[in-house]
Every structure is written in C-alpha cells, then in structure tokens.
Amino acid sequence: METFTKTLCGLEVRAALFGKEDAKRTILFFNGIGARLEVAEEFADHLPDCRIVTFDVPGVGGSPASKAPYRPVLLSKMAIELLDDLGIDKVDVFGVSWGGAIAQQFVKDNQDRCNTMTLAATTAGMVMVPGHPSALLKMVTPKRYLDPNYMLEVAPSIYGGDIGDNILKLEKFAKMAMGGSTRGYLYQLLAGYGWTSWLWLPQIKIPALILMGNDDKIVPPVNGRMLHSRLPNSQLEYLDCGHMFMMTKPEKTTQLMSDFYAQH
C-alpha cells in the first residue's frame, strides 16, 4: 500500500494505491461511513490482478474535516481529480454501504470513465427500505469507531450475520476504522440526506454487480432487488451474511467480483 496526500477540489485528502501498477484492472473504491482507507487492504489481497485507488473522505482517517457540509457530487469531483492526477483513465467502480451512493454518483457523472460498477450492501438513497430501528440508532454517532470495546459490544445487533463469531476480524476492523472527527462523521450523514439515485439509475448502462447480505440489519436485502430493477445491465447476488460480508467472507465476495470482471 502506498499512501500520499493530495489537494482535491481545494481540500487536503489522504489517498492510497494498492496492488501492482501493471495490474489488469484499476478499481476506484468508495468506503463505508466513518471507515478509513485501510479497510480496503484485506480484500485487496484477494484481488491480485487489480490495482485499487481510494481516499479518506473529508473528516475521516487522515483527511481533515471540511469547513462546511458537502454533497455526493463533491466527492465525485474529488475522485475524478484524483484519477486525472494519477494518470488513470478507466476504472471499475466499487462502493460499499454509504460509499455505494458515492459510487453511483460517480458513475452518473463519469460513465465514460467506467468499465463496471459494483455495489455492496447499499441502496438508492432516500427511497430505500430502512433497516432495523435499533441498528440505525446506534449509527447516528461514530462511537463505534472511537471506542473499540463499544464496537465489539454492538456489532452483532448493528451488522447482523455471523459478525459476533468473528471477534478477531472485528477487532482488526475496529482498529483500522478508528480515526477522523465527529464533525466529519456528521457531514457524511448530511451528505446522504435527501440524496437518491432512483430517477436516473436507468441511465447507467455499464455492467453492474449488486452484492447484498441476507441478514443485513442496516440495509435489508430488498434494497438489492430495488437497485436491480432500476439498473438495466445488472446482476444481483446474495451472500449468507450480514452487512459486513466483505470482512467476514472476503474470499466469497472477491470471487463473485472476479467472476463478474471476467465476464466484462
């Protein structure tokens, strides 16, 4: 992993490249809410033929918080500036959870720069079928990213699936995700308020892979069917897990991605 600092849209951000420079594909990765770019490292190991570029959004990890709230379109502009600065032309876009919204926005804005889009445990925004109220209430604050013990305590009720049986992986994730500011987390929440891709999803013609967890407490699996119904060139796959299947089942997740890439 190579990390570096860039100024994108007037904001200083911490970015990273994983993998070989001569890799067959380059993945532009958008992370979940509050999570640092280190979270991508483990699943990157399972995609040896891919190079991954990502960045900490303002207020997360090594990126200072912005002075004012922002919208997903700003992060889309930041991402294209990063690709241009690195000399990267076309990418396979990959967004997880909150980052899935940013991935959709990026593809809408830059479809000519995208080969495929993969959406994991995400929704079309404000038209989503919401998750369990108790899980959503625990996500209003970034406490789980600031207190590893709290993360271990609430993770099973928030994320669902067998996350409670993967304590070592959960501890590792908690350490990788820690960092950032409360203001940055709040701005991430506000970025998604009122946003939806529902009306323009049919305009996205590139191949899309939708991955959902059957026992996701935050993003119920029905949201995957909703995305699938709006994306004209999409494939929907379910994993026997909760919201964190990328962490608990990295081999299965990346195998589905590799198979999808092989088709396109």
PDB file of C-alpha atoms in Angstrom:
ATOM      1  CA  MET A   1       0.000   0.000   0.000  1.00  0.00           C
ATOM      2  CA  GLU A   2       1.248   3.442  -0.988  1.00  0.00           C
ATOM      3  CA  THR A   3      -0.359   6.394   0.801  1.00  0.00           C
ATOM      4  CA  PHE A   4       0.006  10.053  -0.102  1.00  0.00           C
ATOM      5  CA  THR A   5      -1.681  13.430   0.328  1.00  0.00           C
ATOM      6  CA  LYS A   6      -3.450  15.293  -2.464  1.00  0.00           C
ATOM      7  CA  THR A   7      -5.376  18.544  -2.723  1.00  0.00           C
ATOM      8  CA  LEU A   8      -8.692  17.757  -4.421  1.00  0.00           C
ATOM      9  CA  CYS A   9     -11.355  20.403  -5.019  1.00  0.00           C
ATOM     10  CA  GLY A  10      -9.425  22.639  -2.655  1.00  0.00           C
ATOM     11  CA  LEU A  11      -9.432  20.114   0.198  1.00  0.00           C
ATOM     12  CA  GLU A  12      -6.483  18.111   1.507  1.00  0.00           C
ATOM     13  CA  VAL A  13      -7.142  14.368   1.451  1.00  0.00           C
ATOM     14  CA  ARG A  14      -5.206  11.217   2.195  1.00  0.00           C
ATOM     15  CA  ALA A  15      -5.263   8.746  -0.669  1.00  0.00           C
ATOM     16  CA  ALA A  16      -3.799   5.318  -1.374  1.00  0.00           C
ATOM     17  CA  LEU A  17      -2.903   2.873  -4.121  1.00  0.00           C
ATOM     18  CA  PHE A  18      -2.934  -0.886  -3.560  1.00  0.00           C
ATOM     19  CA  GLY A  19      -1.555  -3.503  -5.906  1.00  0.00           C
ATOM     20  CA  LYS A  20       0.734  -3.620  -8.920  1.00  0.00           C
ATOM     21  CA  GLU A  21       1.000  -0.728 -11.342  1.00  0.00           C
ATOM     22  CA  ASP A  22       0.653  -3.106 -14.303  1.00  0.00           C
ATOM     23  CA  ALA A  23      -2.470  -4.795 -12.920  1.00  0.00           C
ATOM     24  CA  LYS A  24      -5.136  -5.729 -15.458  1.00  0.00           C
ATOM     25  CA  ARG A  25      -7.807  -3.551 -13.859  1.00  0.00           C
ATOM     26  CA  THR A  26      -7.975  -0.498 -11.603  1.00  0.00           C
ATOM     27  CA  ILE A  27     -10.738  -0.333  -9.014  1.00  0.00           C
ATOM     28  CA  LEU A  28     -11.925   3.021  -7.666  1.00  0.00           C
ATOM     29  CA  PHE A  29     -13.118   2.205  -4.152  1.00  0.00           C
ATOM     30  CA  PHE A  30     -15.586   4.232  -2.071  1.00  0.00           C
ATOM     31  CA  ASN A  31     -15.646   3.214   1.586  1.00  0.00           C
ATOM     32  CA  GLY A  32     -18.461   2.903   4.119  1.00  0.00           C
ATOM     33  CA  ILE A  33     -19.346   5.698   6.524  1.00  0.00           C
ATOM     34  CA  GLY A  34     -16.623   6.592   9.008  1.00  0.00           C
ATOM     35  CA  ALA A  35     -14.184   3.976   7.687  1.00  0.00           C
ATOM     36  CA  ARG A  36     -10.559   4.707   6.774  1.00  0.00           C
ATOM     37  CA  LEU A  37      -8.907   3.543   3.577  1.00  0.00           C
ATOM     38  CA  GLU A  38      -7.044   0.780   5.486  1.00  0.00           C
ATOM     39  CA  VAL A  39     -10.296  -1.176   5.467  1.00  0.00           C
ATOM     40  CA  ALA A  40      -9.683  -1.891   1.780  1.00  0.00           C
ATOM     41  CA  GLU A  41      -6.358  -3.580   2.441  1.00  0.00           C
ATOM     42  CA  GLU A  42      -7.628  -7.030   3.385  1.00  0.00           C
ATOM     43  CA  PHE A  43      -9.960  -7.541   0.443  1.00  0.00           C
ATOM     44  CA  ALA A  44      -7.301  -6.059  -1.872  1.00  0.00           C
ATOM     45  CA  ASP A  45      -5.151  -9.083  -1.037  1.00  0.00           C
ATOM     46  CA  HIS A  46      -7.832 -11.286  -2.592  1.00  0.00           C
ATOM     47  CA  LEU A  47      -7.796  -9.340  -5.876  1.00  0.00           C
ATOM     48  CA  PRO A  48      -4.166  -9.754  -7.005  1.00  0.00           C
ATOM     49  CA  ASP A  49      -4.954  -8.857 -10.629  1.00  0.00           C
ATOM     50  CA  CYS A  50      -6.401  -5.487  -9.638  1.00  0.00           C
ATOM     51  CA  ARG A  51      -4.965  -2.174  -8.566  1.00  0.00           C
ATOM     52  CA  ILE A  52      -7.110  -0.220  -6.108  1.00  0.00           C
ATOM     53  CA  VAL A  53      -7.233   3.547  -5.681  1.00  0.00           C
ATOM     54  CA  THR A  54      -9.144   5.097  -2.785  1.00  0.00           C
ATOM     55  CA  PHE A  55      -9.131   8.061  -0.425  1.00  0.00           C
ATOM     56  CA  ASP A  56     -10.317   9.093   3.016  1.00  0.00           C
ATOM     57  CA  VAL A  57     -13.248  11.460   2.564  1.00  0.00           C
ATOM     58  CA  PRO A  58     -13.052  14.784   4.465  1.00  0.00           C
ATOM     59  CA  GLY A  59     -13.134  14.251   8.221  1.00  0.00           C
ATOM     60  CA  VAL A  60     -12.239  10.540   8.064  1.00  0.00           C
ATOM     61  CA  GLY A  61      -8.870   8.913   8.737  1.00  0.00           C
ATOM     62  CA  GLY A  62      -6.054  11.136   7.533  1.00  0.00           C
ATOM     63  CA  SER A  63      -8.236  13.709   5.756  1.00  0.00           C
ATOM     64  CA  PRO A  64      -9.099  16.881   7.722  1.00  0.00           C
ATOM     65  CA  ALA A  65     -12.781  17.717   8.006  1.00  0.00           C
ATOM     66  CA  SER A  66     -14.178  20.281   5.584  1.00  0.00           C
ATOM     67  CA  LYS A  67     -15.404  23.606   6.959  1.00  0.00           C
ATOM     68  CA  ALA A  68     -18.889  23.079   5.583  1.00  0.00           C
ATOM     69  CA  PRO A  69     -21.141  20.137   4.692  1.00  0.00           C
ATOM     70  CA  TYR A  70     -20.916  18.714   1.183  1.00  0.00           C
ATOM     71  CA  ARG A  71     -22.943  16.619  -1.224  1.00  0.00           C
ATOM     72  CA  PRO A  72     -22.046  13.352  -3.018  1.00  0.00           C
ATOM     73  CA  VAL A  73     -21.302  15.296  -6.206  1.00  0.00           C
ATOM     74  CA  LEU A  74     -18.301  16.928  -4.490  1.00  0.00           C
ATOM     75  CA  LEU A  75     -16.771  13.522  -3.693  1.00  0.00           C
ATOM     76  CA  SER A  76     -17.413  12.502  -7.301  1.00  0.00           C
ATOM     77  CA  LYS A  77     -15.460  15.549  -8.466  1.00  0.00           C
ATOM     78  CA  MET A  78     -12.675  14.807  -5.983  1.00  0.00           C
ATOM     79  CA  ALA A  79     -12.402  11.245  -7.284  1.00  0.00           C
ATOM     80  CA  ILE A  80     -12.111  12.305 -10.933  1.00  0.00           C
ATOM     81  CA  GLU A  81      -9.457  14.864  -9.984  1.00  0.00           C
ATOM     82  CA  LEU A  82      -7.536  12.111  -8.208  1.00  0.00           C
ATOM     83  CA  LEU A  83      -7.717   9.797 -11.224  1.00  0.00           C
ATOM     84  CA  ASP A  84      -6.605  12.574 -13.559  1.00  0.00           C
ATOM     85  CA  ASP A  85      -3.706  13.447 -11.256  1.00  0.00           C
ATOM     86  CA  LEU A  86      -2.596   9.808 -11.169  1.00  0.00           C
ATOM     87  CA  GLY A  87      -2.954   9.401 -14.923  1.00  0.00           C
ATOM     88  CA  ILE A  88      -5.643   6.724 -14.602  1.00  0.00           C
ATOM     89  CA  ASP A  89      -8.175   6.593 -17.419  1.00  0.00           C
ATOM     90  CA  LYS A  90     -10.846   3.914 -16.980  1.00  0.00           C
ATOM     91  CA  VAL A  91     -11.803   2.232 -13.703  1.00  0.00           C
ATOM     92  CA  ASP A  92     -14.092  -0.387 -12.229  1.00  0.00           C
ATOM     93  CA  VAL A  93     -16.086   1.463  -9.579  1.00  0.00           C
ATOM     94  CA  PHE A  94     -16.775  -0.239  -6.246  1.00  0.00           C
ATOM     95  CA  GLY A  95     -18.851   1.265  -3.431  1.00  0.00           C
ATOM     96  CA  VAL A  96     -19.704  -0.230  -0.052  1.00  0.00           C
ATOM     97  CA  SER A  97     -22.691   0.824   2.065  1.00  0.00           C
ATOM     98  CA  TRP A  98     -22.580   4.657   2.322  1.00  0.00           C
ATOM     99  CA  GLY A  99     -19.857   4.584  -0.317  1.00  0.00           C
ATOM    100  CA  GLY A 100     -22.271   2.859  -2.666  1.00  0.00           C
ATOM    101  CA  ALA A 101     -24.155   6.136  -3.020  1.00  0.00           C
ATOM    102  CA  ILE A 102     -20.933   7.946  -3.923  1.00  0.00           C
ATOM    103  CA  ALA A 103     -20.113   5.180  -6.412  1.00  0.00           C
ATOM    104  CA  GLN A 104     -23.482   5.644  -8.130  1.00  0.00           C
ATOM    105  CA  GLN A 105     -22.985   9.410  -8.253  1.00  0.00           C
ATOM    106  CA  PHE A 106     -19.503   8.984  -9.722  1.00  0.00           C
ATOM    107  CA  VAL A 107     -20.738   6.642 -12.461  1.00  0.00           C
ATOM    108  CA  LYS A 108     -23.581   9.022 -13.331  1.00  0.00           C
ATOM    109  CA  ASP A 109     -21.117  11.910 -13.635  1.00  0.00           C
ATOM    110  CA  ASN A 110     -18.334   9.982 -15.401  1.00  0.00           C
ATOM    111  CA  GLN A 111     -19.867   6.965 -17.111  1.00  0.00           C
ATOM    112  CA  ASP A 112     -17.380   7.226 -19.979  1.00  0.00           C
ATOM    113  CA  ARG A 113     -14.548   6.602 -17.491  1.00  0.00           C
ATOM    114  CA  CYS A 114     -16.122   3.471 -16.001  1.00  0.00           C
ATOM    115  CA  ASN A 115     -15.898  -0.165 -17.125  1.00  0.00           C
ATOM    116  CA  THR A 116     -18.208  -1.651 -14.482  1.00  0.00           C
ATOM    117  CA  MET A 117     -19.849  -0.780 -11.175  1.00  0.00           C
ATOM    118  CA  THR A 118     -20.051  -2.998  -8.094  1.00  0.00           C
ATOM    119  CA  LEU A 119     -22.395  -2.034  -5.257  1.00  0.00           C
ATOM    120  CA  ALA A 120     -22.157  -3.835  -1.920  1.00  0.00           C
ATOM    121  CA  ALA A 121     -24.723  -3.582   0.898  1.00  0.00           C
ATOM    122  CA  THR A 122     -26.102  -0.293  -0.376  1.00  0.00           C
ATOM    123  CA  THR A 123     -29.236   1.453  -1.598  1.00  0.00           C
ATOM    124  CA  ALA A 124     -30.637   4.031  -3.996  1.00  0.00           C
ATOM    125  CA  GLY A 125     -30.697   6.604  -1.199  1.00  0.00           C
ATOM    126  CA  MET A 126     -33.799   8.152   0.334  1.00  0.00           C
ATOM    127  CA  VAL A 127     -36.150   5.673  -1.364  1.00  0.00           C
ATOM    128  CA  MET A 128     -34.514   2.776   0.491  1.00  0.00           C
ATOM    129  CA  VAL A 129     -36.326   0.305   2.710  1.00  0.00           C
ATOM    130  CA  PRO A 130     -34.760   1.219   6.077  1.00  0.00           C
ATOM    131  CA  GLY A 131     -33.008  -1.204   8.376  1.00  0.00           C
ATOM    132  CA  HIS A 132     -33.884  -2.174  11.918  1.00  0.00           C
ATOM    133  CA  PRO A 133     -34.515   0.964  14.051  1.00  0.00           C
ATOM    134  CA  SER A 134     -32.216  -0.209  16.863  1.00  0.00           C
ATOM    135  CA  ALA A 135     -29.366  -0.705  14.385  1.00  0.00           C
ATOM    136  CA  LEU A 136     -29.886   2.675  12.742  1.00  0.00           C
ATOM    137  CA  LEU A 137     -29.997   4.492  16.088  1.00  0.00           C
ATOM    138  CA  LYS A 138     -26.584   3.098  17.019  1.00  0.00           C
ATOM    139  CA  MET A 139     -25.197   4.500  13.774  1.00  0.00           C
ATOM    140  CA  VAL A 140     -26.227   8.102  14.452  1.00  0.00           C
ATOM    141  CA  THR A 141     -22.922   8.697  16.251  1.00  0.00           C
ATOM    142  CA  PRO A 142     -19.396   7.491  15.392  1.00  0.00           C
ATOM    143  CA  LYS A 143     -18.927   5.984  18.867  1.00  0.00           C
ATOM    144  CA  ARG A 144     -18.245   2.512  17.500  1.00  0.00           C
ATOM    145  CA  TYR A 145     -15.244   3.909  15.605  1.00  0.00           C
ATOM    146  CA  LEU A 146     -13.955   5.813  18.624  1.00  0.00           C
ATOM    147  CA  ASP A 147     -14.354   3.078  21.240  1.00  0.00           C
ATOM    148  CA  PRO A 148     -13.252  -0.447  20.162  1.00  0.00           C
ATOM    149  CA  ASN A 149     -14.981  -2.029  23.165  1.00  0.00           C
ATOM    150  CA  TYR A 150     -18.273  -0.435  22.143  1.00  0.00           C
ATOM    151  CA  MET A 151     -17.766  -1.763  18.611  1.00  0.00           C
ATOM    152  CA  LEU A 152     -17.379  -5.297  19.940  1.00  0.00           C
ATOM    153  CA  GLU A 153     -20.492  -4.855  22.079  1.00  0.00           C
ATOM    154  CA  VAL A 154     -22.904  -3.531  19.462  1.00  0.00           C
ATOM    155  CA  ALA A 155     -21.582  -5.037  16.217  1.00  0.00           C
ATOM    156  CA  PRO A 156     -23.826  -8.154  16.236  1.00  0.00           C
ATOM    157  CA  SER A 157     -27.008  -6.076  16.673  1.00  0.00           C
ATOM    158  CA  ILE A 158     -25.926  -3.473  14.092  1.00  0.00           C
ATOM    159  CA  TYR A 159     -24.455  -5.561  11.303  1.00  0.00           C
ATOM    160  CA  GLY A 160     -26.208  -8.920  11.609  1.00  0.00           C
ATOM    161  CA  GLY A 161     -24.921 -12.191  10.202  1.00  0.00           C
ATOM    162  CA  ASP A 162     -22.101 -14.043  11.944  1.00  0.00           C
ATOM    163  CA  ILE A 163     -20.053 -10.957  12.792  1.00  0.00           C
ATOM    164  CA  GLY A 164     -20.304 -11.831  16.502  1.00  0.00           C
ATOM    165  CA  ASP A 165     -18.436 -15.078  15.811  1.00  0.00           C
ATOM    166  CA  ASN A 166     -15.527 -13.281  14.141  1.00  0.00           C
ATOM    167  CA  ILE A 167     -14.081 -11.419  17.110  1.00  0.00           C
ATOM    168  CA  LEU A 168     -10.525 -11.287  15.791  1.00  0.00           C
ATOM    169  CA  LYS A 169     -11.649  -9.861  12.454  1.00  0.00           C
ATOM    170  CA  LEU A 170     -13.940  -7.422  14.225  1.00  0.00           C
ATOM    171  CA  GLU A 171     -11.115  -6.231  16.491  1.00  0.00           C
ATOM    172  CA  LYS A 172      -8.906  -5.737  13.435  1.00  0.00           C
ATOM    173  CA  PHE A 173     -11.650  -3.827  11.656  1.00  0.00           C
ATOM    174  CA  ALA A 174     -12.230  -1.609  14.711  1.00  0.00           C
ATOM    175  CA  LYS A 175      -8.546  -0.664  14.779  1.00  0.00           C
ATOM    176  CA  MET A 176      -8.447   0.037  11.041  1.00  0.00           C
ATOM    177  CA  ALA A 177     -11.615   2.108  11.152  1.00  0.00           C
ATOM    178  CA  MET A 178     -10.669   4.322  14.082  1.00  0.00           C
ATOM    179  CA  GLY A 179      -9.793   7.908  13.302  1.00  0.00           C
ATOM    180  CA  GLY A 180     -11.418  11.009  11.934  1.00  0.00           C
ATOM    181  CA  SER A 181     -13.683  13.507  13.672  1.00  0.00           C
ATOM    182  CA  THR A 182     -17.246  13.754  14.902  1.00  0.00           C
ATOM    183  CA  ARG A 183     -17.824  16.678  12.538  1.00  0.00           C
ATOM    184  CA  GLY A 184     -16.570  14.599   9.619  1.00  0.00           C
ATOM    185  CA  TYR A 185     -18.970  11.785  10.522  1.00  0.00           C
ATOM    186  CA  LEU A 186     -21.868  14.247  10.815  1.00  0.00           C
ATOM    187  CA  TYR A 187     -21.071  15.678   7.394  1.00  0.00           C
ATOM    188  CA  GLN A 188     -21.107  12.167   5.938  1.00  0.00           C
ATOM    189  CA  LEU A 189     -24.591  11.644   7.363  1.00  0.00           C
ATOM    190  CA  LEU A 190     -25.740  15.003   5.975  1.00  0.00           C
ATOM    191  CA  ALA A 191     -24.278  14.199   2.550  1.00  0.00           C
ATOM    192  CA  GLY A 192     -26.762  11.380   2.166  1.00  0.00           C
ATOM    193  CA  TYR A 193     -29.757  13.342   3.456  1.00  0.00           C
ATOM    194  CA  GLY A 194     -32.255  13.823   0.634  1.00  0.00           C
ATOM    195  CA  TRP A 195     -29.986  12.177  -1.961  1.00  0.00           C
ATOM    196  CA  THR A 196     -31.362   9.494  -4.244  1.00  0.00           C
ATOM    197  CA  SER A 197     -30.310   7.848  -7.486  1.00  0.00           C
ATOM    198  CA  TRP A 198     -33.729   6.346  -8.142  1.00  0.00           C
ATOM    199  CA  LEU A 199     -34.759   8.586 -11.042  1.00  0.00           C
ATOM    200  CA  TRP A 200     -31.519   8.369 -13.035  1.00  0.00           C
ATOM    201  CA  LEU A 201     -30.332   4.799 -12.372  1.00  0.00           C
ATOM    202  CA  PRO A 202     -31.783   3.581 -15.716  1.00  0.00           C
ATOM    203  CA  GLN A 203     -29.318   5.941 -17.443  1.00  0.00           C
ATOM    204  CA  ILE A 204     -26.414   3.809 -16.190  1.00  0.00           C
ATOM    205  CA  LYS A 205     -25.735   1.313 -18.971  1.00  0.00           C
ATOM    206  CA  ILE A 206     -22.415  -0.193 -17.845  1.00  0.00           C
ATOM    207  CA  PRO A 207     -22.481  -3.694 -16.291  1.00  0.00           C
ATOM    208  CA  ALA A 208     -23.335  -3.567 -12.589  1.00  0.00           C
ATOM    209  CA  LEU A 209     -22.885  -6.186  -9.867  1.00  0.00           C
ATOM    210  CA  ILE A 210     -25.062  -5.838  -6.763  1.00  0.00           C
ATOM    211  CA  LEU A 211     -23.978  -7.732  -3.635  1.00  0.00           C
ATOM    212  CA  MET A 212     -26.271  -7.995  -0.609  1.00  0.00           C
ATOM    213  CA  GLY A 213     -26.237  -9.796   2.739  1.00  0.00           C
ATOM    214  CA  ASN A 214     -29.276 -11.919   3.554  1.00  0.00           C
ATOM    215  CA  ASP A 215     -29.166 -10.911   7.236  1.00  0.00           C
ATOM    216  CA  ASP A 216     -28.205  -7.250   6.865  1.00  0.00           C
ATOM    217  CA  LYS A 217     -29.699  -5.226   9.753  1.00  0.00           C
ATOM    218  CA  ILE A 218     -28.759  -1.854   8.217  1.00  0.00           C
ATOM    219  CA  VAL A 219     -29.574  -2.385   4.535  1.00  0.00           C
ATOM    220  CA  PRO A 220     -32.294  -5.036   4.178  1.00  0.00           C
ATOM    221  CA  PRO A 221     -31.746  -7.293   1.146  1.00  0.00           C
ATOM    222  CA  VAL A 222     -34.884  -5.979  -0.571  1.00  0.00           C
ATOM    223  CA  ASN A 223     -32.850  -2.879  -1.423  1.00  0.00           C
ATOM    224  CA  GLY A 224     -30.738  -5.014  -3.719  1.00  0.00           C
ATOM    225  CA  ARG A 225     -33.831  -6.015  -5.677  1.00  0.00           C
ATOM    226  CA  MET A 226     -34.793  -2.351  -5.942  1.00  0.00           C
ATOM    227  CA  LEU A 227     -31.395  -1.453  -7.408  1.00  0.00           C
ATOM    228  CA  HIS A 228     -31.544  -4.437  -9.728  1.00  0.00           C
ATOM    229  CA  SER A 229     -34.949  -3.334 -11.041  1.00  0.00           C
ATOM    230  CA  ARG A 230     -33.585   0.111 -11.964  1.00  0.00           C
ATOM    231  CA  LEU A 231     -30.184  -0.807 -13.384  1.00  0.00           C
ATOM    232  CA  PRO A 232     -30.721  -2.177 -16.918  1.00  0.00           C
ATOM    233  CA  ASN A 233     -27.477  -4.168 -17.108  1.00  0.00           C
ATOM    234  CA  SER A 234     -27.181  -5.555 -13.586  1.00  0.00           C
ATOM    235  CA  GLN A 235     -26.547  -8.831 -11.793  1.00  0.00           C
ATOM    236  CA  LEU A 236     -27.762  -9.445  -8.223  1.00  0.00           C
ATOM    237  CA  GLU A 237     -26.034 -11.818  -5.802  1.00  0.00           C
ATOM    238  CA  TYR A 238     -26.822 -12.598  -2.153  1.00  0.00           C
ATOM    239  CA  LEU A 239     -24.365 -13.733   0.479  1.00  0.00           C
ATOM    240  CA  ASP A 240     -25.340 -15.711   3.562  1.00  0.00           C
ATOM    241  CA  CYS A 241     -24.160 -12.998   5.938  1.00  0.00           C
ATOM    242  CA  GLY A 242     -24.973  -9.552   7.334  1.00  0.00           C
ATOM    243  CA  HIS A 243     -23.819  -6.062   6.450  1.00  0.00           C
ATOM    244  CA  MET A 244     -20.115  -6.854   6.890  1.00  0.00           C
ATOM    245  CA  PHE A 245     -19.763  -9.692   4.395  1.00  0.00           C
ATOM    246  CA  MET A 246     -16.703  -8.042   2.858  1.00  0.00           C
ATOM    247  CA  MET A 247     -14.918  -8.585   6.149  1.00  0.00           C
ATOM    248  CA  THR A 248     -16.375 -11.921   7.255  1.00  0.00           C
ATOM    249  CA  LYS A 249     -16.454 -13.522   3.791  1.00  0.00           C
ATOM    250  CA  PRO A 250     -13.725 -11.765   1.772  1.00  0.00           C
ATOM    251  CA  GLU A 251     -12.956 -14.848  -0.321  1.00  0.00           C
ATOM    252  CA  LYS A 252     -16.575 -15.313  -1.416  1.00  0.00           C
ATOM    253  CA  THR A 253     -17.075 -11.586  -2.017  1.00  0.00           C
ATOM    254  CA  THR A 254     -13.968 -11.171  -4.131  1.00  0.00           C
ATOM    255  CA  GLN A 255     -14.660 -14.411  -6.028  1.00  0.00           C
ATOM    256  CA  LEU A 256     -18.014 -13.005  -7.116  1.00  0.00           C
ATOM    257  CA  MET A 257     -16.248  -9.820  -8.168  1.00  0.00           C
ATOM    258  CA  SER A 258     -13.540 -11.718 -10.050  1.00  0.00           C
ATOM    259  CA  ASP A 259     -16.128 -13.807 -11.896  1.00  0.00           C
ATOM    260  CA  PHE A 260     -18.038 -10.628 -12.800  1.00  0.00           C
ATOM    261  CA  TYR A 261     -14.869  -8.942 -14.059  1.00  0.00           C
ATOM    262  CA  ALA A 262     -14.038 -12.000 -16.136  1.00  0.00           C
ATOM    263  CA  GLN A 263     -17.400 -11.649 -17.902  1.00  0.00           C
ATOM    264  CA  HIS A 264     -16.804  -7.962 -18.673  1.00  0.00           C
TER     265      HIS A 264
END
